[in-house]
PDB file of N, CA and C in Angstrom:
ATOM      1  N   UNK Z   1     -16.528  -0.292 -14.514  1.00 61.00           N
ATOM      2  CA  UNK Z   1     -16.808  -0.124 -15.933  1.00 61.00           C
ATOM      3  C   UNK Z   1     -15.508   0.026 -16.702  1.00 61.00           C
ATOM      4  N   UNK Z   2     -15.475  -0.506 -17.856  1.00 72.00           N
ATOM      5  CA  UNK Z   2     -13.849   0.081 -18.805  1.00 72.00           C
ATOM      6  C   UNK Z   2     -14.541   1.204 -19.087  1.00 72.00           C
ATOM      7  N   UNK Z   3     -13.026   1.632 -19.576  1.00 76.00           N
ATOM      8  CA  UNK Z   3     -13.176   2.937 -20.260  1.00 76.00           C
ATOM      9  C   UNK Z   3     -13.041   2.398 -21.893  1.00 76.00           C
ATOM     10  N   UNK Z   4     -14.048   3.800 -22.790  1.00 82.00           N
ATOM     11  CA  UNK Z   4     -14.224   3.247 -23.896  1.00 82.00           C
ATOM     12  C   UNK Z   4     -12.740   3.445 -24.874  1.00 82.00           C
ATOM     13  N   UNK Z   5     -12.717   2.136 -25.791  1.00 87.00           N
ATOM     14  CA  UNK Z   5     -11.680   2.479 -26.847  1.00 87.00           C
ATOM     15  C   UNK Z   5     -11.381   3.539 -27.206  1.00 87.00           C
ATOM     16  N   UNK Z   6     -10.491   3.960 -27.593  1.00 85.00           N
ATOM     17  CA  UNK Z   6      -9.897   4.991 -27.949  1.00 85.00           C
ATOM     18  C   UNK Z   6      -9.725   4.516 -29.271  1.00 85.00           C
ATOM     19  N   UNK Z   7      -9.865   5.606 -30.585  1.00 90.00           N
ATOM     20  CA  UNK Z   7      -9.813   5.274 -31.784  1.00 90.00           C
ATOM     21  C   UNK Z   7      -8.372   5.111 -32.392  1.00 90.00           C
ATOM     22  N   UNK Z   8      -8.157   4.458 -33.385  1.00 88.00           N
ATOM     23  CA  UNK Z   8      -6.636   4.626 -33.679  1.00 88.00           C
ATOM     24  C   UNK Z   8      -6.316   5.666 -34.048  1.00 88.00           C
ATOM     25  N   UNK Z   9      -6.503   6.628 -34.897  1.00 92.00           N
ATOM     26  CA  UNK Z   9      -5.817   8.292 -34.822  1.00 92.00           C
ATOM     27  C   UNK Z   9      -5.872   8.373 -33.693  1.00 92.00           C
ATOM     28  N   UNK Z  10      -6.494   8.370 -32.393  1.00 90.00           N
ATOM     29  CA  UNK Z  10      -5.990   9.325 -31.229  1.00 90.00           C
ATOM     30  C   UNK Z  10      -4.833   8.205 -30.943  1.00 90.00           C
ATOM     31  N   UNK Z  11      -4.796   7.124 -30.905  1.00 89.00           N
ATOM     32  CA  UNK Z  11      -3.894   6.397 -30.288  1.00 89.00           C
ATOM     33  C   UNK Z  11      -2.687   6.369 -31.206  1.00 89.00           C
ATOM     34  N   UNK Z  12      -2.728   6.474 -31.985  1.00 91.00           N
ATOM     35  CA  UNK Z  12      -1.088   7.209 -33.025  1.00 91.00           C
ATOM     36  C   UNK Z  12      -0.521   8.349 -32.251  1.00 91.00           C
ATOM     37  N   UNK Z  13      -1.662   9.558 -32.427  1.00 93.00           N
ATOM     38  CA  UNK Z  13      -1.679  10.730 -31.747  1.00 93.00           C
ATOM     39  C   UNK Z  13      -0.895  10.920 -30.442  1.00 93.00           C
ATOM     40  N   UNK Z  14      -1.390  10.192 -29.784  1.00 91.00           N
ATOM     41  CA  UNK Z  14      -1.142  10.436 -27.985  1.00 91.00           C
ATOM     42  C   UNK Z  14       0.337   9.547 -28.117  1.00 91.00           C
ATOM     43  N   UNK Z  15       0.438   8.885 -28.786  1.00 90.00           N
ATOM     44  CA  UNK Z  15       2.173   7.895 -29.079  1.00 90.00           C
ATOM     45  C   UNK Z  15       3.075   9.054 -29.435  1.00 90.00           C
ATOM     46  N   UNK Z  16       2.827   9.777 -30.600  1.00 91.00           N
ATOM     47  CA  UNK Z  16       3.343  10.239 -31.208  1.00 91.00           C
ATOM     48  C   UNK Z  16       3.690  11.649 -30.205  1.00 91.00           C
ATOM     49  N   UNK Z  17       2.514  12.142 -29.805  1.00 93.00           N
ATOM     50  CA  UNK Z  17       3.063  13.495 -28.855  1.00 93.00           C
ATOM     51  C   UNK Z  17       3.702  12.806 -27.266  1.00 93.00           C
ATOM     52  N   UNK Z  18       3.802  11.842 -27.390  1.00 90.00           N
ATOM     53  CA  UNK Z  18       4.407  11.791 -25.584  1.00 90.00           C
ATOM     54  C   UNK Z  18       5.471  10.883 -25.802  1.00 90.00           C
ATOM     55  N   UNK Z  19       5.937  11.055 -27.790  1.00 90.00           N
ATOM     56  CA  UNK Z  19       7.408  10.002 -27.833  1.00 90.00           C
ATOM     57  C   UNK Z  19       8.306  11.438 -27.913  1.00 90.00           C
ATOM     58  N   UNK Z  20       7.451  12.621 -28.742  1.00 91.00           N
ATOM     59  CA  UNK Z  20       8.015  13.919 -28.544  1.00 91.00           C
ATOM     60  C   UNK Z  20       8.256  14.661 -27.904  1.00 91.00           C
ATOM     61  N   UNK Z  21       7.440  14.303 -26.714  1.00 92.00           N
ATOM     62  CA  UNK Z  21       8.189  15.048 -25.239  1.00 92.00           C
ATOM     63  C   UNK Z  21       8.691  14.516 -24.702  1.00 92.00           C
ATOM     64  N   UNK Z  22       8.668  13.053 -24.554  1.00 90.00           N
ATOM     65  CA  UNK Z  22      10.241  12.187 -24.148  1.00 90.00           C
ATOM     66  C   UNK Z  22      11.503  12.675 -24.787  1.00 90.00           C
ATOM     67  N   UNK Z  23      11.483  12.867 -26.144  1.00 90.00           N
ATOM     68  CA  UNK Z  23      12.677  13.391 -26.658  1.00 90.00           C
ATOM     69  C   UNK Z  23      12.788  14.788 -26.347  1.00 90.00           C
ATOM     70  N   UNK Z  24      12.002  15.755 -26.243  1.00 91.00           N
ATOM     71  CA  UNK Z  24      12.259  16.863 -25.405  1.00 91.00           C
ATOM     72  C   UNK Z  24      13.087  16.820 -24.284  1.00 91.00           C
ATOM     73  N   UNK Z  25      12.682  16.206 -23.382  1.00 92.00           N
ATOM     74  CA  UNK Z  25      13.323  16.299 -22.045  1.00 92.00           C
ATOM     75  C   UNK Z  25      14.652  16.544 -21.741  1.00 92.00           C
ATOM     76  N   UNK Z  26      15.261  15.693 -22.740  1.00 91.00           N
ATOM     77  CA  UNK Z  26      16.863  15.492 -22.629  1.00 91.00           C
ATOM     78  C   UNK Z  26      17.493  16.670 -22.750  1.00 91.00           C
ATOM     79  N   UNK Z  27      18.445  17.088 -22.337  1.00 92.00           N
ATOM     80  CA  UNK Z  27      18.912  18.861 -22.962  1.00 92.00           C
ATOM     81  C   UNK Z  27      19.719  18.491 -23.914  1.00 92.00           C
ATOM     82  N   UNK Z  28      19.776  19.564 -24.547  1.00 92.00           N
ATOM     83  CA  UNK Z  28      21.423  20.000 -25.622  1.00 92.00           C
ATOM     84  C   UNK Z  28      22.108  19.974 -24.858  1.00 92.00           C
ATOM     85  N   UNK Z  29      22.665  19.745 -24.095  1.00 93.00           N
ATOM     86  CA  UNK Z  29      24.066  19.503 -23.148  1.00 93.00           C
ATOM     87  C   UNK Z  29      24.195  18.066 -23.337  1.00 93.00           C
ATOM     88  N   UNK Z  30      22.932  17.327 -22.601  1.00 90.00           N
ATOM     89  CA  UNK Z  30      23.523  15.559 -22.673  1.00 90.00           C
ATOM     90  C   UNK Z  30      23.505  15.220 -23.875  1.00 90.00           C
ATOM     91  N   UNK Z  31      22.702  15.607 -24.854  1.00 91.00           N
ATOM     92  CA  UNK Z  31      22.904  15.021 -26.400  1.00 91.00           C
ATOM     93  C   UNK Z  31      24.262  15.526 -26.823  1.00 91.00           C
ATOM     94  N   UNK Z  32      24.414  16.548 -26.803  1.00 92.00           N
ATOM     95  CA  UNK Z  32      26.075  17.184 -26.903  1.00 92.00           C
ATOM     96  C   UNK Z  32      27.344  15.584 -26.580  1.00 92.00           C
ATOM     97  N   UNK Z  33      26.945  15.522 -25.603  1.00 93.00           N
ATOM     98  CA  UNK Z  33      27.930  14.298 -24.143  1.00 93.00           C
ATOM     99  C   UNK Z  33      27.900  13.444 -25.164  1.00 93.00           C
ATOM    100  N   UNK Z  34      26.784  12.769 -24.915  1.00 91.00           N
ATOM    101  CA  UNK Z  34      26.340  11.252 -25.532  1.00 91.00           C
ATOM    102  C   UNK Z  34      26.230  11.135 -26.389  1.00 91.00           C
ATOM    103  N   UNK Z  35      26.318  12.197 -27.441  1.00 93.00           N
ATOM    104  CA  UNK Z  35      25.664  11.607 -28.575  1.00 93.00           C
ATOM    105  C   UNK Z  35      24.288  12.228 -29.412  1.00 93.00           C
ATOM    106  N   UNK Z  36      23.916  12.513 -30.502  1.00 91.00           N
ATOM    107  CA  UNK Z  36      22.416  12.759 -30.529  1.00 91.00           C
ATOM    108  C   UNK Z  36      21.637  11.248 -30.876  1.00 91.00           C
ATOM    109  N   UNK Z  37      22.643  10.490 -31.723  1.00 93.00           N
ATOM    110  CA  UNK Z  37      21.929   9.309 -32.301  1.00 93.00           C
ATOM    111  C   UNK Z  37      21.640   8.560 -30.634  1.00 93.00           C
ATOM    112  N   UNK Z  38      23.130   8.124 -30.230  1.00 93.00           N
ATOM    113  CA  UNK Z  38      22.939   7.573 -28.966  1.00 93.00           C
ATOM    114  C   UNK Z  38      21.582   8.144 -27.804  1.00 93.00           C
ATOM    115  N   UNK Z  39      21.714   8.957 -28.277  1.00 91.00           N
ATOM    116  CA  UNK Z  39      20.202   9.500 -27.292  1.00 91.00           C
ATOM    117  C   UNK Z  39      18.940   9.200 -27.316  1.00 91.00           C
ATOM    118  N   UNK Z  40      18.948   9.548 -28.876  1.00 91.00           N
ATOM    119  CA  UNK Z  40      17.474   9.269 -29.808  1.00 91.00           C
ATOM    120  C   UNK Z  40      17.563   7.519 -30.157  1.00 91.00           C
ATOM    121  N   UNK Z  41      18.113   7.113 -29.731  1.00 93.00           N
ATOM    122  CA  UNK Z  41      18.390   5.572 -29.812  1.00 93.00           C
ATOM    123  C   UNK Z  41      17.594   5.296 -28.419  1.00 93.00           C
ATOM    124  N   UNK Z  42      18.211   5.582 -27.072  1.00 91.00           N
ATOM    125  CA  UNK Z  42      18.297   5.385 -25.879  1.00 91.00           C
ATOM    126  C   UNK Z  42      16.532   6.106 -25.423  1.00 91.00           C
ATOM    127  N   UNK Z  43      15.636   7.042 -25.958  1.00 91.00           N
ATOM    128  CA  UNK Z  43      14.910   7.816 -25.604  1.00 91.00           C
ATOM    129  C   UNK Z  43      13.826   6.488 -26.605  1.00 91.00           C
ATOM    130  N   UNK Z  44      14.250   6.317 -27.543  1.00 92.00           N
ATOM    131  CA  UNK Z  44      13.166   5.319 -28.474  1.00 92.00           C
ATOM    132  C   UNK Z  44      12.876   3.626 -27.773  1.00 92.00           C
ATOM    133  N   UNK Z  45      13.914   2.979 -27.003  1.00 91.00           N
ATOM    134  CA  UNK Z  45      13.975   2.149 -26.230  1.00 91.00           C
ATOM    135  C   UNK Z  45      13.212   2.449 -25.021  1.00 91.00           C
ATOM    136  N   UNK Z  46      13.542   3.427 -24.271  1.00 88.00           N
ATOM    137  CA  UNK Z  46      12.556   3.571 -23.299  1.00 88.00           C
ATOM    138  C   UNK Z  46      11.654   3.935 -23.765  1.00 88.00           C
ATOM    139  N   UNK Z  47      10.475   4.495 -24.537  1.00 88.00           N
ATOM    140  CA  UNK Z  47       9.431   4.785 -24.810  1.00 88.00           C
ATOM    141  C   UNK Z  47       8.503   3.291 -25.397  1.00 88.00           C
ATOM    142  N   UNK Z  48       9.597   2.534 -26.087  1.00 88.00           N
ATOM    143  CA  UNK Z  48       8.992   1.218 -26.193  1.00 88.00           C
ATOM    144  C   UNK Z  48       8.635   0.031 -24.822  1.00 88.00           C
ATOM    145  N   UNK Z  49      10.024   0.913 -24.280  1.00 84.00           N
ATOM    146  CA  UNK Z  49       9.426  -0.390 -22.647  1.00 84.00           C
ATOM    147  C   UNK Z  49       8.149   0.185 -22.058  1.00 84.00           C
ATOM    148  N   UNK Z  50       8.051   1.314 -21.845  1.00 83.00           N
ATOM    149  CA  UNK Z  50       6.955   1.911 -20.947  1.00 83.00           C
ATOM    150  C   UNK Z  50       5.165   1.590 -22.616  1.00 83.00           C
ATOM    151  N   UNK Z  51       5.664   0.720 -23.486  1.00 85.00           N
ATOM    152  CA  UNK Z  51       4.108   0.506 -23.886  1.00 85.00           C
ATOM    153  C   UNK Z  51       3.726  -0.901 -23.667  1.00 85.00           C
ATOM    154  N   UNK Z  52       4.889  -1.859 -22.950  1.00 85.00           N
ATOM    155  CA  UNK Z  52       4.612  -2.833 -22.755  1.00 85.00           C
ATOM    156  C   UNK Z  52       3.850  -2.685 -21.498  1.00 85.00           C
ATOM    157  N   UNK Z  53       2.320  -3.672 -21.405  1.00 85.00           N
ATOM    158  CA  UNK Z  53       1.820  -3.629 -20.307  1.00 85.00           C
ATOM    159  C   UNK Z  53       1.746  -4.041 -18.533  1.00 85.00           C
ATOM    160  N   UNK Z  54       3.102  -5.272 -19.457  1.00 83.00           N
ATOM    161  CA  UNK Z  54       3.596  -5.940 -17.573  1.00 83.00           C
ATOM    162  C   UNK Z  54       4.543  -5.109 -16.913  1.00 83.00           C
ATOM    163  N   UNK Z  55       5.098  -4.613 -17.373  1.00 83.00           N
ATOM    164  CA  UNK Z  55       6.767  -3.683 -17.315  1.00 83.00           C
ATOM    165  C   UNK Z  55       5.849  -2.280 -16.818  1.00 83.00           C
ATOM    166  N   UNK Z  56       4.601  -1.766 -17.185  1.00 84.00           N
ATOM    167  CA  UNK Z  56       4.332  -0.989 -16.484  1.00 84.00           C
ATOM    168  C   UNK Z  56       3.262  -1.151 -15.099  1.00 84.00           C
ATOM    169  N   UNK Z  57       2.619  -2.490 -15.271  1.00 85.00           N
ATOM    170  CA  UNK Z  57       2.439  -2.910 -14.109  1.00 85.00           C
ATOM    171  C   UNK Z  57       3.267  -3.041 -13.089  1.00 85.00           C
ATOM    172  N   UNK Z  58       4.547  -4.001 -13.679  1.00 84.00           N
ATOM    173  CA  UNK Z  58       5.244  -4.051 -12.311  1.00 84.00           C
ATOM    174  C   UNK Z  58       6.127  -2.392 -12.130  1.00 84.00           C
ATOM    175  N   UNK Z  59       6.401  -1.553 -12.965  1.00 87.00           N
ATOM    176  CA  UNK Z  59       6.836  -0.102 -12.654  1.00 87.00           C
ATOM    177  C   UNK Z  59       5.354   0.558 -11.417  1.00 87.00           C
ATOM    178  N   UNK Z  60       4.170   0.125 -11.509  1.00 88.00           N
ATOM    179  CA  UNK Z  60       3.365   0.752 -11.115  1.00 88.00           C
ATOM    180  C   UNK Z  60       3.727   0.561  -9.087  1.00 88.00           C
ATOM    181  N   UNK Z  61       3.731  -1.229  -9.338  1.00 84.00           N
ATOM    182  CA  UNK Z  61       3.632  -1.306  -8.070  1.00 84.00           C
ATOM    183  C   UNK Z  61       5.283  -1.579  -7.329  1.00 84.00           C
ATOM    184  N   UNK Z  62       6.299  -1.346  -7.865  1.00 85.00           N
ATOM    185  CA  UNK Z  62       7.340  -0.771  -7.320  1.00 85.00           C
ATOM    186  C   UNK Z  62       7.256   0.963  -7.293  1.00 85.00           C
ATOM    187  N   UNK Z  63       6.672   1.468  -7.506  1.00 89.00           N
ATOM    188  CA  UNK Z  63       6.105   3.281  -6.918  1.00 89.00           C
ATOM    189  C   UNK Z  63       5.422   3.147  -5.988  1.00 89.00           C
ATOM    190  N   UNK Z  64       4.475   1.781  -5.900  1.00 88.00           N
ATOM    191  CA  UNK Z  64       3.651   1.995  -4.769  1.00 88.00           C
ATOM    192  C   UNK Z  64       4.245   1.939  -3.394  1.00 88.00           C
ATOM    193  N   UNK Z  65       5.241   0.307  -3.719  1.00 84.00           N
ATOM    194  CA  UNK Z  65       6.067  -0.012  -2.494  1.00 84.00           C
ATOM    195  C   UNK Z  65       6.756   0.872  -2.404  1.00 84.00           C
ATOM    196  N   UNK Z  66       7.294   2.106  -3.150  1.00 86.00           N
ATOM    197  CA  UNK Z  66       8.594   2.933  -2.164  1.00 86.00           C
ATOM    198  C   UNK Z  66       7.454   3.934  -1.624  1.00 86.00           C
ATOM    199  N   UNK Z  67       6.388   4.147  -2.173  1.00 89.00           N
ATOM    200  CA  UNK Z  67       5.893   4.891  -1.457  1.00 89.00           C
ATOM    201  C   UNK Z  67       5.139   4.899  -0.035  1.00 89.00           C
ATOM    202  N   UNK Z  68       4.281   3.654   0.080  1.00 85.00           N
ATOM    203  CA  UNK Z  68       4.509   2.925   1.278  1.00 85.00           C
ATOM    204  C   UNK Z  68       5.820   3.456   2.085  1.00 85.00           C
ATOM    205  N   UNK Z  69       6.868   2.527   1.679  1.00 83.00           N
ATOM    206  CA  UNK Z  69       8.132   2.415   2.974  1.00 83.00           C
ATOM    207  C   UNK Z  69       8.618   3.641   2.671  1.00 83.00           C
ATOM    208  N   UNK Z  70       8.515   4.935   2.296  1.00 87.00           N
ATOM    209  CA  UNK Z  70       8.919   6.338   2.320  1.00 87.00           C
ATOM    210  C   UNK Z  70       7.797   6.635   3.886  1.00 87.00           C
ATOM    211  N   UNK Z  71       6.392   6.324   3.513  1.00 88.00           N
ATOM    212  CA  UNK Z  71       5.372   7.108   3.665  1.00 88.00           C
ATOM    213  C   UNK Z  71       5.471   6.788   5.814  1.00 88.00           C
ATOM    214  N   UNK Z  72       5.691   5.187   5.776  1.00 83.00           N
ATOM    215  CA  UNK Z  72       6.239   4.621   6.711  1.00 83.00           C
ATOM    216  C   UNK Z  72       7.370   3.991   7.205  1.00 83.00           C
ATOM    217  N   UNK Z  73       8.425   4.726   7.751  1.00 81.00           N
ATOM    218  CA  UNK Z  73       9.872   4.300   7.517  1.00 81.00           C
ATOM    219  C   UNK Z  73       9.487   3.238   9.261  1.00 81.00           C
ATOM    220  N   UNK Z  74       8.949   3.947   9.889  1.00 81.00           N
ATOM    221  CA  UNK Z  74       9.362   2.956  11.248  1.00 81.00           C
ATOM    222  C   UNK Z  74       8.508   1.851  11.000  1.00 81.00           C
ATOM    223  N   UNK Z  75       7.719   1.181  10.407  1.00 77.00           N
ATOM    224  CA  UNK Z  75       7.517   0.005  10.101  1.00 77.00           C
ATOM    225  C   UNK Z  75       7.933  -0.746   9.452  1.00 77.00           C
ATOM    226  N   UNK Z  76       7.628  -2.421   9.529  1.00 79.00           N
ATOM    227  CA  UNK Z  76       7.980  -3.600   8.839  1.00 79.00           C
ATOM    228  C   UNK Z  76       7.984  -3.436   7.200  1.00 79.00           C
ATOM    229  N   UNK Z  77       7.578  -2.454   6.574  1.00 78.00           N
ATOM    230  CA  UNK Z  77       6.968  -2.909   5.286  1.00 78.00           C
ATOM    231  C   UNK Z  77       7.514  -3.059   4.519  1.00 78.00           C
ATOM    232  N   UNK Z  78       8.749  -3.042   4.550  1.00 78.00           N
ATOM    233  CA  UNK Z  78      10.026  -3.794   3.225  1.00 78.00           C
ATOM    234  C   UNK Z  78       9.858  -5.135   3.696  1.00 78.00           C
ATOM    235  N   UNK Z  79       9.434  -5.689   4.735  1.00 82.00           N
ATOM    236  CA  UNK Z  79      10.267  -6.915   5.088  1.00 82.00           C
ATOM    237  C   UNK Z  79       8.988  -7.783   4.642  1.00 82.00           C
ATOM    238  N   UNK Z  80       7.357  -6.759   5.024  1.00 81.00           N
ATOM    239  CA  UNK Z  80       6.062  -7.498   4.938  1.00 81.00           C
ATOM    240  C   UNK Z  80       5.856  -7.729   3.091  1.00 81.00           C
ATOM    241  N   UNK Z  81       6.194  -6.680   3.181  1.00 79.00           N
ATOM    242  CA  UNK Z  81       6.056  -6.575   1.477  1.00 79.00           C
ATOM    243  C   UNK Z  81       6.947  -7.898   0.413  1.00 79.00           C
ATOM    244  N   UNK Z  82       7.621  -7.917   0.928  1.00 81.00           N
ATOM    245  CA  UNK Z  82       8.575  -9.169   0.450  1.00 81.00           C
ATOM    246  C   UNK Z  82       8.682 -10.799   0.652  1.00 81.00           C
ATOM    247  N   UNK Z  83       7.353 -10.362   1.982  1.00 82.00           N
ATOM    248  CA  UNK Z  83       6.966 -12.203   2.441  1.00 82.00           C
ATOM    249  C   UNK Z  83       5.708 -12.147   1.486  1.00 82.00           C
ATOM    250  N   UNK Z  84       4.817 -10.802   1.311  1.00 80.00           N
ATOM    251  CA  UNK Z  84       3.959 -11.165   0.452  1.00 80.00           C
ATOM    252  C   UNK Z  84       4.197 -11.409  -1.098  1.00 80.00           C
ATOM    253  N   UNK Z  85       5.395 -10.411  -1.433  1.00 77.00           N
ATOM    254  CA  UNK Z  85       5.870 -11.073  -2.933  1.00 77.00           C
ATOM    255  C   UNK Z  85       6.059 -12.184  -2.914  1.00 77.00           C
ATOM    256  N   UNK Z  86       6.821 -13.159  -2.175  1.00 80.00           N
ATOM    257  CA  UNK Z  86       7.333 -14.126  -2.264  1.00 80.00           C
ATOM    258  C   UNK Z  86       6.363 -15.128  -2.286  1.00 80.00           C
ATOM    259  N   UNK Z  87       4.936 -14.928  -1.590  1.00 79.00           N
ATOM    260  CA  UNK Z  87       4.147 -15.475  -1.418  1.00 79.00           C
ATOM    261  C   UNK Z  87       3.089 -15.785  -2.334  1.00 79.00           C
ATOM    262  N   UNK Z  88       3.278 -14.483  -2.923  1.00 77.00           N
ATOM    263  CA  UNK Z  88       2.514 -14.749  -4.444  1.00 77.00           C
ATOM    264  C   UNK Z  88       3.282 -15.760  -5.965  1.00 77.00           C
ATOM    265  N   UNK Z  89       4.426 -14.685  -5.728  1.00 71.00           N
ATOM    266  CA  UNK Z  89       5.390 -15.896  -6.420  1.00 71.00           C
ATOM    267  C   UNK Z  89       5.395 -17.500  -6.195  1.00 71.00           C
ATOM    268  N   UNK Z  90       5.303 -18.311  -5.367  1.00 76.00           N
ATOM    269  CA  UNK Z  90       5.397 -19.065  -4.879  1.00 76.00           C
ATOM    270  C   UNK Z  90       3.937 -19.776  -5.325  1.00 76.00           C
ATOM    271  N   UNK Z  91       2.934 -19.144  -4.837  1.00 74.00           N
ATOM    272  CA  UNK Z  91       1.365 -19.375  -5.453  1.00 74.00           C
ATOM    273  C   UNK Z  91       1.603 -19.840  -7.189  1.00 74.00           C
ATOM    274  N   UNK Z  92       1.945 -18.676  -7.448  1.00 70.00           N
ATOM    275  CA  UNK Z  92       1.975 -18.756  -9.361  1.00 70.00           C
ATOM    276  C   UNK Z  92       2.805 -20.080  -9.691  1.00 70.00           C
ATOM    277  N   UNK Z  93       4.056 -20.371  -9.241  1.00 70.00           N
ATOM    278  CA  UNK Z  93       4.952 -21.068  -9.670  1.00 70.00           C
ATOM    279  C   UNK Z  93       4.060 -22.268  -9.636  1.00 70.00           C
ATOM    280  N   UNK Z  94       3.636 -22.727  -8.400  1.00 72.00           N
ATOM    281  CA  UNK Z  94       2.472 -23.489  -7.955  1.00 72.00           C
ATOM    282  C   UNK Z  94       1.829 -24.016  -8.775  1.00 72.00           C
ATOM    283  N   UNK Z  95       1.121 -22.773  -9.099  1.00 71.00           N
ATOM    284  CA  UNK Z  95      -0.266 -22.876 -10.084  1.00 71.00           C
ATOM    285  C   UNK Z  95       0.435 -23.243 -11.322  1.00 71.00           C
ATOM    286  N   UNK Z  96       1.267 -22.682 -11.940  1.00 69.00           N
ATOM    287  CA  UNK Z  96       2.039 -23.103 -13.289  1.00 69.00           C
ATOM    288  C   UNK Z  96       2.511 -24.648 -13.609  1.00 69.00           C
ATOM    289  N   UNK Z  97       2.539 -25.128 -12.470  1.00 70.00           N
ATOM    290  CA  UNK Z  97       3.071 -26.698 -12.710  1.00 70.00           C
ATOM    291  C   UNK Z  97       2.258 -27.061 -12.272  1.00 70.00           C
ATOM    292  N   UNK Z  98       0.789 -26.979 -12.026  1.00 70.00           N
ATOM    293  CA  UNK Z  98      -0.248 -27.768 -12.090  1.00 70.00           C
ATOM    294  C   UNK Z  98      -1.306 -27.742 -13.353  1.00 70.00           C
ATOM    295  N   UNK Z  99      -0.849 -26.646 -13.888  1.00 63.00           N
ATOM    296  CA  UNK Z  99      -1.451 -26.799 -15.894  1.00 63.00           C
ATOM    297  C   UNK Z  99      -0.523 -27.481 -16.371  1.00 63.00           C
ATOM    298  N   UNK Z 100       0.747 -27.884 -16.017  1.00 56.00           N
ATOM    299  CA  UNK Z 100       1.250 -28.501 -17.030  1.00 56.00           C
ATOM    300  C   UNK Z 100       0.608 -29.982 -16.996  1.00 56.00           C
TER     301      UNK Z 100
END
């Protein structure tokens, strides 16, 4: 089943409080270092990558794979994992030059 829409006030809302605890995080020490603009520059960029939806797909399943090959170090699974990327890649590219 989806889950239902979310209305736009909450979805301002939930932007707005989790762009403010991104900017939390940072201390007065590194804004001190770097900069405050440079920070609040650097904290507004990442908060825009993480709303794009492929960029957090593929963030999703690079957590999965380290967690895998953390979870199992004496197995293949960097090496399996990478014949199957490749394998999918390879599929798509495939598939892409047969719509054209």
């Amino acid at each position: 089943d989806a889950s239902p829409q979310r209305q736009p006030h909450v979805l301002s809302l939930t932007k707005f409080m989790g762009h403010t605890k991104l900017q939390g995080m940072i201390s007065d020490e590194l804004k001190n270092i770097i900069g405050k603009d440079t920070v609040r520059e650097g904290v507004d960029m990442v908060f825009r990558m993480f709303q794009a939806k492929e960029l957090n797909r593929l963030l999703f399943y690079k957590m999965i794979e380290s967690f895998i090959e953390a979870t199992f170090p004496d197995n293949k699974v960097k090496q399996t994992l990478t014949l199957l990327r490749n394998n999918i890649n390879r599929r798509a590219i495939i598939r892409s030059h047969s719509l054209s």
